[in-house]
């Protein structure tokens, strides 16, 4: 068993060297071999996840980080990389809590990439806000498109139903129409 750990550590070191030289696929292979020898070492999974992050292979990052967190739920790197991968997939409601957890764990330990985690968190919140804002604006735009036809159809129906109605009732319908037009203008002003 000790020999297996030593060989796995050698493979991890080799993966680190490959990663530093930008040979991402070779690093992935080295970390994968280390994982085969010692599958319960979270760091092998997170190192490979970092390689996958460089390749923008978000589902592989997610998979490796999830496995790392099964092994070590206190892994800052796993929470950070998982959160970043989820955010890249526009899954903010899952990604932001992972980034928050990484930041919480940083309080108890010195982590060289704490500022990176903080920046990722701020970026994730901004992306979530921007996406939510654009969704709201598109919904508002759609409402502006359909409201006039809905209002028009309503009043045409009302007029047909009330032919021969008193002038008071006709004025009331016209007043409602004016109020609806004003509401539409206010909606456009939002």
PDB file of N, CA, C and O in Angstrom, residues 121-183:
ATOM      1  N   UNK A 121     -16.665  34.661  -7.122  1.00  0.00           N
ATOM      2  CA  UNK A 121     -17.953  34.872  -6.463  1.00  0.00           C
ATOM      3  C   UNK A 121     -18.610  36.161  -6.965  1.00  0.00           C
ATOM      4  O   UNK A 121     -19.792  36.173  -7.331  1.00  0.00           O
ATOM      5  N   UNK A 122     -17.849  37.235  -7.009  1.00  0.00           N
ATOM      6  CA  UNK A 122     -18.393  38.509  -7.481  1.00  0.00           C
ATOM      7  C   UNK A 122     -18.825  38.415  -8.943  1.00  0.00           C
ATOM      8  O   UNK A 122     -19.882  38.906  -9.326  1.00  0.00           O
ATOM      9  N   UNK A 123     -18.019  37.764  -9.741  1.00  0.00           N
ATOM     10  CA  UNK A 123     -18.347  37.581 -11.155  1.00  0.00           C
ATOM     11  C   UNK A 123     -19.618  36.746 -11.312  1.00  0.00           C
ATOM     12  O   UNK A 123     -20.477  37.053 -12.148  1.00  0.00           O
ATOM     13  N   UNK A 124     -19.739  35.700 -10.516  1.00  0.00           N
ATOM     14  CA  UNK A 124     -20.927  34.839 -10.578  1.00  0.00           C
ATOM     15  C   UNK A 124     -22.181  35.622 -10.222  1.00  0.00           C
ATOM     16  O   UNK A 124     -23.208  35.500 -10.900  1.00  0.00           O
ATOM     17  N   UNK A 125     -22.095  36.421  -9.189  1.00  0.00           N
ATOM     18  CA  UNK A 125     -23.262  37.223  -8.790  1.00  0.00           C
ATOM     19  C   UNK A 125     -23.630  38.232  -9.873  1.00  0.00           C
ATOM     20  O   UNK A 125     -24.807  38.463 -10.147  1.00  0.00           O
ATOM     21  N   UNK A 126     -22.616  38.830 -10.493  1.00  0.00           N
ATOM     22  CA  UNK A 126     -22.872  39.790 -11.572  1.00  0.00           C
ATOM     23  C   UNK A 126     -23.517  39.081 -12.759  1.00  0.00           C
ATOM     24  O   UNK A 126     -24.487  39.574 -13.328  1.00  0.00           O
ATOM     25  N   UNK A 127     -22.987  37.915 -13.140  1.00  0.00           N
ATOM     26  CA  UNK A 127     -23.566  37.167 -14.259  1.00  0.00           C
ATOM     27  C   UNK A 127     -25.014  36.786 -13.958  1.00  0.00           C
ATOM     28  O   UNK A 127     -25.882  36.881 -14.834  1.00  0.00           O
ATOM     29  N   UNK A 128     -25.255  36.355 -12.728  1.00  0.00           N
ATOM     30  CA  UNK A 128     -26.622  35.981 -12.340  1.00  0.00           C
ATOM     31  C   UNK A 128     -27.541  37.199 -12.447  1.00  0.00           C
ATOM     32  O   UNK A 128     -28.651  37.110 -12.980  1.00  0.00           O
ATOM     33  N   UNK A 129     -27.079  38.331 -11.967  1.00  0.00           N
ATOM     34  CA  UNK A 129     -27.863  39.573 -12.017  1.00  0.00           C
ATOM     35  C   UNK A 129     -28.130  39.979 -13.471  1.00  0.00           C
ATOM     36  O   UNK A 129     -29.254  40.277 -13.843  1.00  0.00           O
ATOM     37  N   UNK A 130     -27.052  39.980 -14.285  1.00  0.00           N
ATOM     38  CA  UNK A 130     -27.185  40.379 -15.688  1.00  0.00           C
ATOM     39  C   UNK A 130     -28.167  39.471 -16.422  1.00  0.00           C
ATOM     40  O   UNK A 130     -29.003  39.945 -17.186  1.00  0.00           O
ATOM     41  N   UNK A 131     -28.062  38.180 -16.186  1.00  0.00           N
ATOM     42  CA  UNK A 131     -28.954  37.233 -16.850  1.00  0.00           C
ATOM     43  C   UNK A 131     -30.398  37.441 -16.395  1.00  0.00           C
ATOM     44  O   UNK A 131     -31.315  37.406 -17.200  1.00  0.00           O
ATOM     45  N   UNK A 132     -30.569  37.661 -15.104  1.00  0.00           N
ATOM     46  CA  UNK A 132     -31.911  37.920 -14.575  1.00  0.00           C
ATOM     47  C   UNK A 132     -32.485  39.213 -15.117  1.00  0.00           C
ATOM     48  O   UNK A 132     -33.666  39.298 -15.456  1.00  0.00           O
ATOM     49  N   UNK A 133     -31.631  40.244 -15.236  1.00  0.00           N
ATOM     50  CA  UNK A 133     -32.082  41.529 -15.762  1.00  0.00           C
ATOM     51  C   UNK A 133     -32.497  41.412 -17.219  1.00  0.00           C
ATOM     52  O   UNK A 133     -33.515  41.958 -17.627  1.00  0.00           O
ATOM     53  N   UNK A 134     -31.704  40.694 -18.010  1.00  0.00           N
ATOM     54  CA  UNK A 134     -32.053  40.565 -19.425  1.00  0.00           C
ATOM     55  C   UNK A 134     -33.338  39.759 -19.590  1.00  0.00           C
ATOM     56  O   UNK A 134     -34.137  40.041 -20.477  1.00  0.00           O
ATOM     57  N   UNK A 135     -33.549  38.771 -18.722  1.00  0.00           N
ATOM     58  CA  UNK A 135     -34.793  38.007 -18.769  1.00  0.00           C
ATOM     59  C   UNK A 135     -35.975  38.905 -18.440  1.00  0.00           C
ATOM     60  O   UNK A 135     -36.995  38.873 -19.129  1.00  0.00           O
ATOM     61  N   UNK A 136     -35.820  39.733 -17.409  1.00  0.00           N
ATOM     62  CA  UNK A 136     -36.890  40.654 -17.031  1.00  0.00           C
ATOM     63  C   UNK A 136     -37.175  41.643 -18.145  1.00  0.00           C
ATOM     64  O   UNK A 136     -38.333  41.942 -18.442  1.00  0.00           O
ATOM     65  N   UNK A 137     -36.114  42.161 -18.770  1.00  0.00           N
ATOM     66  CA  UNK A 137     -36.305  43.112 -19.864  1.00  0.00           C
ATOM     67  C   UNK A 137     -36.983  42.460 -21.058  1.00  0.00           C
ATOM     68  O   UNK A 137     -37.834  43.074 -21.701  1.00  0.00           O
ATOM     69  N   UNK A 138     -36.642  41.223 -21.359  1.00  0.00           N
ATOM     70  CA  UNK A 138     -37.289  40.564 -22.497  1.00  0.00           C
ATOM     71  C   UNK A 138     -38.761  40.287 -22.178  1.00  0.00           C
ATOM     72  O   UNK A 138     -39.614  40.393 -23.059  1.00  0.00           O
ATOM     73  N   UNK A 139     -39.051  39.964 -20.927  1.00  0.00           N
ATOM     74  CA  UNK A 139     -40.449  39.751 -20.540  1.00  0.00           C
ATOM     75  C   UNK A 139     -41.215  41.070 -20.630  1.00  0.00           C
ATOM     76  O   UNK A 139     -42.358  41.102 -21.087  1.00  0.00           O
ATOM     77  N   UNK A 140     -40.597  42.156 -20.202  1.00  0.00           N
ATOM     78  CA  UNK A 140     -41.220  43.469 -20.273  1.00  0.00           C
ATOM     79  C   UNK A 140     -41.458  43.862 -21.732  1.00  0.00           C
ATOM     80  O   UNK A 140     -42.526  44.351 -22.094  1.00  0.00           O
ATOM     81  N   UNK A 141     -40.475  43.607 -22.566  1.00  0.00           N
ATOM     82  CA  UNK A 141     -40.599  43.907 -23.986  1.00  0.00           C
ATOM     83  C   UNK A 141     -41.751  43.121 -24.602  1.00  0.00           C
ATOM     84  O   UNK A 141     -42.544  43.658 -25.387  1.00  0.00           O
ATOM     85  N   UNK A 142     -41.848  41.860 -24.250  1.00  0.00           N
ATOM     86  CA  UNK A 142     -42.937  41.014 -24.768  1.00  0.00           C
ATOM     87  C   UNK A 142     -44.295  41.535 -24.284  1.00  0.00           C
ATOM     88  O   UNK A 142     -45.257  41.561 -25.046  1.00  0.00           O
ATOM     89  N   UNK A 143     -44.348  41.959 -23.038  1.00  0.00           N
ATOM     90  CA  UNK A 143     -45.600  42.515 -22.507  1.00  0.00           C
ATOM     91  C   UNK A 143     -45.993  43.767 -23.285  1.00  0.00           C
ATOM     92  O   UNK A 143     -47.176  43.967 -23.605  1.00  0.00           O
ATOM     93  N   UNK A 144     -45.005  44.604 -23.603  1.00  0.00           N
ATOM     94  CA  UNK A 144     -45.286  45.808 -24.389  1.00  0.00           C
ATOM     95  C   UNK A 144     -45.826  45.444 -25.774  1.00  0.00           C
ATOM     96  O   UNK A 144     -46.668  46.146 -26.319  1.00  0.00           O
ATOM     97  N   UNK A 145     -45.336  44.355 -26.339  1.00  0.00           N
ATOM     98  CA  UNK A 145     -45.780  43.930 -27.664  1.00  0.00           C
ATOM     99  C   UNK A 145     -47.230  43.451 -27.659  1.00  0.00           C
ATOM    100  O   UNK A 145     -47.995  43.769 -28.571  1.00  0.00           O
ATOM    101  N   UNK A 146     -47.597  42.673 -26.663  1.00  0.00           N
ATOM    102  CA  UNK A 146     -48.913  42.038 -26.685  1.00  0.00           C
ATOM    103  C   UNK A 146     -50.013  42.857 -26.017  1.00  0.00           C
ATOM    104  O   UNK A 146     -51.190  42.668 -26.324  1.00  0.00           O
ATOM    105  N   UNK A 147     -49.645  43.761 -25.114  1.00  0.00           N
ATOM    106  CA  UNK A 147     -50.681  44.510 -24.385  1.00  0.00           C
ATOM    107  C   UNK A 147     -51.613  45.290 -25.301  1.00  0.00           C
ATOM    108  O   UNK A 147     -52.834  45.222 -25.122  1.00  0.00           O
ATOM    109  N   UNK A 148     -51.115  46.038 -26.294  1.00  0.00           N
ATOM    110  CA  UNK A 148     -52.065  46.805 -27.127  1.00  0.00           C
ATOM    111  C   UNK A 148     -53.094  45.917 -27.829  1.00  0.00           C
ATOM    112  O   UNK A 148     -54.283  46.270 -27.872  1.00  0.00           O
ATOM    113  N   UNK A 149     -52.657  44.771 -28.348  1.00  0.00           N
ATOM    114  CA  UNK A 149     -53.619  43.909 -29.045  1.00  0.00           C
ATOM    115  C   UNK A 149     -54.614  43.294 -28.061  1.00  0.00           C
ATOM    116  O   UNK A 149     -55.791  43.130 -28.389  1.00  0.00           O
ATOM    117  N   UNK A 150     -54.158  42.961 -26.871  1.00  0.00           N
ATOM    118  CA  UNK A 150     -55.073  42.416 -25.858  1.00  0.00           C
ATOM    119  C   UNK A 150     -56.100  43.464 -25.457  1.00  0.00           C
ATOM    120  O   UNK A 150     -57.310  43.188 -25.389  1.00  0.00           O
ATOM    121  N   UNK A 151     -55.622  44.673 -25.211  1.00  0.00           N
ATOM    122  CA  UNK A 151     -56.527  45.758 -24.809  1.00  0.00           C
ATOM    123  C   UNK A 151     -57.508  46.064 -25.934  1.00  0.00           C
ATOM    124  O   UNK A 151     -58.717  46.212 -25.709  1.00  0.00           O
ATOM    125  N   UNK A 152     -56.996  46.133 -27.149  1.00  0.00           N
ATOM    126  CA  UNK A 152     -57.847  46.418 -28.301  1.00  0.00           C
ATOM    127  C   UNK A 152     -58.927  45.349 -28.469  1.00  0.00           C
ATOM    128  O   UNK A 152     -60.115  45.664 -28.673  1.00  0.00           O
ATOM    129  N   UNK A 153     -58.528  44.106 -28.371  1.00  0.00           N
ATOM    130  CA  UNK A 153     -59.491  43.009 -28.505  1.00  0.00           C
ATOM    131  C   UNK A 153     -60.545  43.079 -27.401  1.00  0.00           C
ATOM    132  O   UNK A 153     -61.744  42.847 -27.659  1.00  0.00           O
ATOM    133  N   UNK A 154     -60.126  43.410 -26.192  1.00  0.00           N
ATOM    134  CA  UNK A 154     -61.063  43.522 -25.069  1.00  0.00           C
ATOM    135  C   UNK A 154     -62.102  44.604 -25.353  1.00  0.00           C
ATOM    136  O   UNK A 154     -63.299  44.398 -25.190  1.00  0.00           O
ATOM    137  N   UNK A 155     -61.624  45.776 -25.804  1.00  0.00           N
ATOM    138  CA  UNK A 155     -62.556  46.878 -26.026  1.00  0.00           C
ATOM    139  C   UNK A 155     -63.464  46.647 -27.224  1.00  0.00           C
ATOM    140  O   UNK A 155     -64.625  47.051 -27.217  1.00  0.00           O
ATOM    141  N   UNK A 156     -62.959  45.978 -28.241  1.00  0.00           N
ATOM    142  CA  UNK A 156     -63.823  45.633 -29.370  1.00  0.00           C
ATOM    143  C   UNK A 156     -64.953  44.719 -28.898  1.00  0.00           C
ATOM    144  O   UNK A 156     -66.115  44.901 -29.283  1.00  0.00           O
ATOM    145  N   UNK A 157     -64.579  43.759 -28.057  1.00  0.00           N
ATOM    146  CA  UNK A 157     -65.590  42.839 -27.525  1.00  0.00           C
ATOM    147  C   UNK A 157     -66.597  43.595 -26.679  1.00  0.00           C
ATOM    148  O   UNK A 157     -67.796  43.372 -26.765  1.00  0.00           O
ATOM    149  N   UNK A 158     -66.105  44.521 -25.864  1.00  0.00           N
ATOM    150  CA  UNK A 158     -66.990  45.307 -25.011  1.00  0.00           C
ATOM    151  C   UNK A 158     -67.937  46.165 -25.843  1.00  0.00           C
ATOM    152  O   UNK A 158     -69.123  46.283 -25.522  1.00  0.00           O
ATOM    153  N   UNK A 159     -67.394  46.753 -26.906  1.00  0.00           N
ATOM    154  CA  UNK A 159     -68.240  47.595 -27.750  1.00  0.00           C
ATOM    155  C   UNK A 159     -69.328  46.769 -28.421  1.00  0.00           C
ATOM    156  O   UNK A 159     -70.470  47.211 -28.531  1.00  0.00           O
ATOM    157  N   UNK A 160     -68.986  45.585 -28.877  1.00  0.00           N
ATOM    158  CA  UNK A 160     -69.983  44.732 -29.513  1.00  0.00           C
ATOM    159  C   UNK A 160     -71.073  44.339 -28.527  1.00  0.00           C
ATOM    160  O   UNK A 160     -72.249  44.262 -28.883  1.00  0.00           O
ATOM    161  N   UNK A 161     -70.675  44.084 -27.305  1.00  0.00           N
ATOM    162  CA  UNK A 161     -71.644  43.666 -26.289  1.00  0.00           C
ATOM    163  C   UNK A 161     -72.530  44.827 -25.858  1.00  0.00           C
ATOM    164  O   UNK A 161     -73.653  44.631 -25.418  1.00  0.00           O
ATOM    165  N   UNK A 162     -72.036  46.040 -25.994  1.00  0.00           N
ATOM    166  CA  UNK A 162     -72.770  47.167 -25.416  1.00  0.00           C
ATOM    167  C   UNK A 162     -73.307  48.134 -26.469  1.00  0.00           C
ATOM    168  O   UNK A 162     -73.517  49.309 -26.178  1.00  0.00           O
ATOM    169  N   UNK A 163     -73.490  47.638 -27.679  1.00  0.00           N
ATOM    170  CA  UNK A 163     -74.104  48.507 -28.679  1.00  0.00           C
ATOM    171  C   UNK A 163     -75.457  48.932 -28.157  1.00  0.00           C
ATOM    172  O   UNK A 163     -76.228  48.131 -27.645  1.00  0.00           O
ATOM    173  N   UNK A 164     -75.667  50.155 -28.300  1.00  0.00           N
ATOM    174  CA  UNK A 164     -76.933  50.678 -27.804  1.00  0.00           C
ATOM    175  C   UNK A 164     -76.882  50.982 -26.322  1.00  0.00           C
ATOM    176  O   UNK A 164     -77.890  51.354 -25.732  1.00  0.00           O
ATOM    177  N   UNK A 165     -75.702  50.844 -25.697  1.00  0.00           N
ATOM    178  CA  UNK A 165     -75.590  51.158 -24.276  1.00  0.00           C
ATOM    179  C   UNK A 165     -75.624  52.668 -24.102  1.00  0.00           C
ATOM    180  O   UNK A 165     -75.416  53.432 -25.035  1.00  0.00           O
ATOM    181  N   UNK A 166     -75.853  53.080 -22.890  1.00  0.00           N
ATOM    182  CA  UNK A 166     -75.943  54.512 -22.602  1.00  0.00           C
ATOM    183  C   UNK A 166     -74.607  55.190 -22.860  1.00  0.00           C
ATOM    184  O   UNK A 166     -73.546  54.564 -22.863  1.00  0.00           O
ATOM    185  N   UNK A 167     -74.667  56.492 -23.059  1.00  0.00           N
ATOM    186  CA  UNK A 167     -73.438  57.254 -23.307  1.00  0.00           C
ATOM    187  C   UNK A 167     -72.544  57.246 -22.062  1.00  0.00           C
ATOM    188  O   UNK A 167     -71.329  57.333 -22.175  1.00  0.00           O
ATOM    189  N   UNK A 168     -73.154  57.126 -20.888  1.00  0.00           N
ATOM    190  CA  UNK A 168     -72.362  57.020 -19.647  1.00  0.00           C
ATOM    191  C   UNK A 168     -71.485  55.775 -19.666  1.00  0.00           C
ATOM    192  O   UNK A 168     -70.301  55.826 -19.338  1.00  0.00           O
ATOM    193  N   UNK A 169     -72.066  54.664 -20.069  1.00  0.00           N
ATOM    194  CA  UNK A 169     -71.332  53.412 -20.135  1.00  0.00           C
ATOM    195  C   UNK A 169     -70.240  53.495 -21.198  1.00  0.00           C
ATOM    196  O   UNK A 169     -69.118  53.024 -21.004  1.00  0.00           O
ATOM    197  N   UNK A 170     -70.561  54.108 -22.326  1.00  0.00           N
ATOM    198  CA  UNK A 170     -69.561  54.275 -23.381  1.00  0.00           C
ATOM    199  C   UNK A 170     -68.400  55.137 -22.889  1.00  0.00           C
ATOM    200  O   UNK A 170     -67.235  54.863 -23.189  1.00  0.00           O
ATOM    201  N   UNK A 171     -68.713  56.175 -22.116  1.00  0.00           N
ATOM    202  CA  UNK A 171     -67.652  57.037 -21.563  1.00  0.00           C
ATOM    203  C   UNK A 171     -66.799  56.257 -20.565  1.00  0.00           C
ATOM    204  O   UNK A 171     -65.587  56.429 -20.498  1.00  0.00           O
ATOM    205  N   UNK A 172     -67.444  55.388 -19.791  1.00  0.00           N
ATOM    206  CA  UNK A 172     -66.713  54.572 -18.823  1.00  0.00           C
ATOM    207  C   UNK A 172     -65.739  53.634 -19.532  1.00  0.00           C
ATOM    208  O   UNK A 172     -64.581  53.498 -19.137  1.00  0.00           O
ATOM    209  N   UNK A 173     -66.206  53.012 -20.627  1.00  0.00           N
ATOM    210  CA  UNK A 173     -65.349  52.128 -21.410  1.00  0.00           C
ATOM    211  C   UNK A 173     -64.186  52.930 -21.983  1.00  0.00           C
ATOM    212  O   UNK A 173     -63.030  52.499 -21.962  1.00  0.00           O
ATOM    213  N   UNK A 174     -64.467  54.129 -22.484  1.00  0.00           N
ATOM    214  CA  UNK A 174     -63.411  54.991 -23.031  1.00  0.00           C
ATOM    215  C   UNK A 174     -62.419  55.368 -21.929  1.00  0.00           C
ATOM    216  O   UNK A 174     -61.199  55.428 -22.165  1.00  0.00           O
ATOM    217  N   UNK A 175     -62.919  55.608 -20.721  1.00  0.00           N
ATOM    218  CA  UNK A 175     -62.037  55.946 -19.591  1.00  0.00           C
ATOM    219  C   UNK A 175     -61.121  54.785 -19.236  1.00  0.00           C
ATOM    220  O   UNK A 175     -59.935  54.985 -18.937  1.00  0.00           O
ATOM    221  N   UNK A 176     -61.673  53.578 -19.267  1.00  0.00           N
ATOM    222  CA  UNK A 176     -60.854  52.395 -19.003  1.00  0.00           C
ATOM    223  C   UNK A 176     -59.800  52.259 -20.082  1.00  0.00           C
ATOM    224  O   UNK A 176     -58.632  51.940 -19.814  1.00  0.00           O
ATOM    225  N   UNK A 177     -60.177  52.532 -21.325  1.00  0.00           N
ATOM    226  CA  UNK A 177     -59.209  52.474 -22.429  1.00  0.00           C
ATOM    227  C   UNK A 177     -58.093  53.478 -22.229  1.00  0.00           C
ATOM    228  O   UNK A 177     -56.917  53.164 -22.448  1.00  0.00           O
ATOM    229  N   UNK A 178     -58.430  54.685 -21.802  1.00  0.00           N
ATOM    230  CA  UNK A 178     -57.414  55.712 -21.552  1.00  0.00           C
ATOM    231  C   UNK A 178     -56.502  55.285 -20.402  1.00  0.00           C
ATOM    232  O   UNK A 178     -55.274  55.479 -20.460  1.00  0.00           O
ATOM    233  N   UNK A 179     -57.076  54.693 -19.368  1.00  0.00           N
ATOM    234  CA  UNK A 179     -56.272  54.223 -18.237  1.00  0.00           C
ATOM    235  C   UNK A 179     -55.329  53.100 -18.671  1.00  0.00           C
ATOM    236  O   UNK A 179     -54.169  53.054 -18.246  1.00  0.00           O
ATOM    237  N   UNK A 180     -55.815  52.222 -19.529  1.00  0.00           N
ATOM    238  CA  UNK A 180     -54.973  51.129 -20.024  1.00  0.00           C
ATOM    239  C   UNK A 180     -53.827  51.678 -20.862  1.00  0.00           C
ATOM    240  O   UNK A 180     -52.682  51.225 -20.760  1.00  0.00           O
ATOM    241  N   UNK A 181     -54.121  52.676 -21.684  1.00  0.00           N
ATOM    242  CA  UNK A 181     -53.073  53.306 -22.499  1.00  0.00           C
ATOM    243  C   UNK A 181     -52.036  53.970 -21.594  1.00  0.00           C
ATOM    244  O   UNK A 181     -50.827  53.854 -21.824  1.00  0.00           O
ATOM    245  N   UNK A 182     -52.495  54.645 -20.544  1.00  0.00           N
ATOM    246  CA  UNK A 182     -51.580  55.281 -19.588  1.00  0.00           C
ATOM    247  C   UNK A 182     -50.721  54.231 -18.878  1.00  0.00           C
ATOM    248  O   UNK A 182     -49.521  54.416 -18.695  1.00  0.00           O
ATOM    249  N   UNK A 183     -51.328  53.104 -18.518  1.00  0.00           N
ATOM    250  CA  UNK A 183     -50.586  52.025 -17.856  1.00  0.00           C
ATOM    251  C   UNK A 183     -49.508  51.489 -18.790  1.00  0.00           C
ATOM    252  O   UNK A 183     -48.384  51.213 -18.370  1.00  0.00           O
TER     253      UNK A 183
END
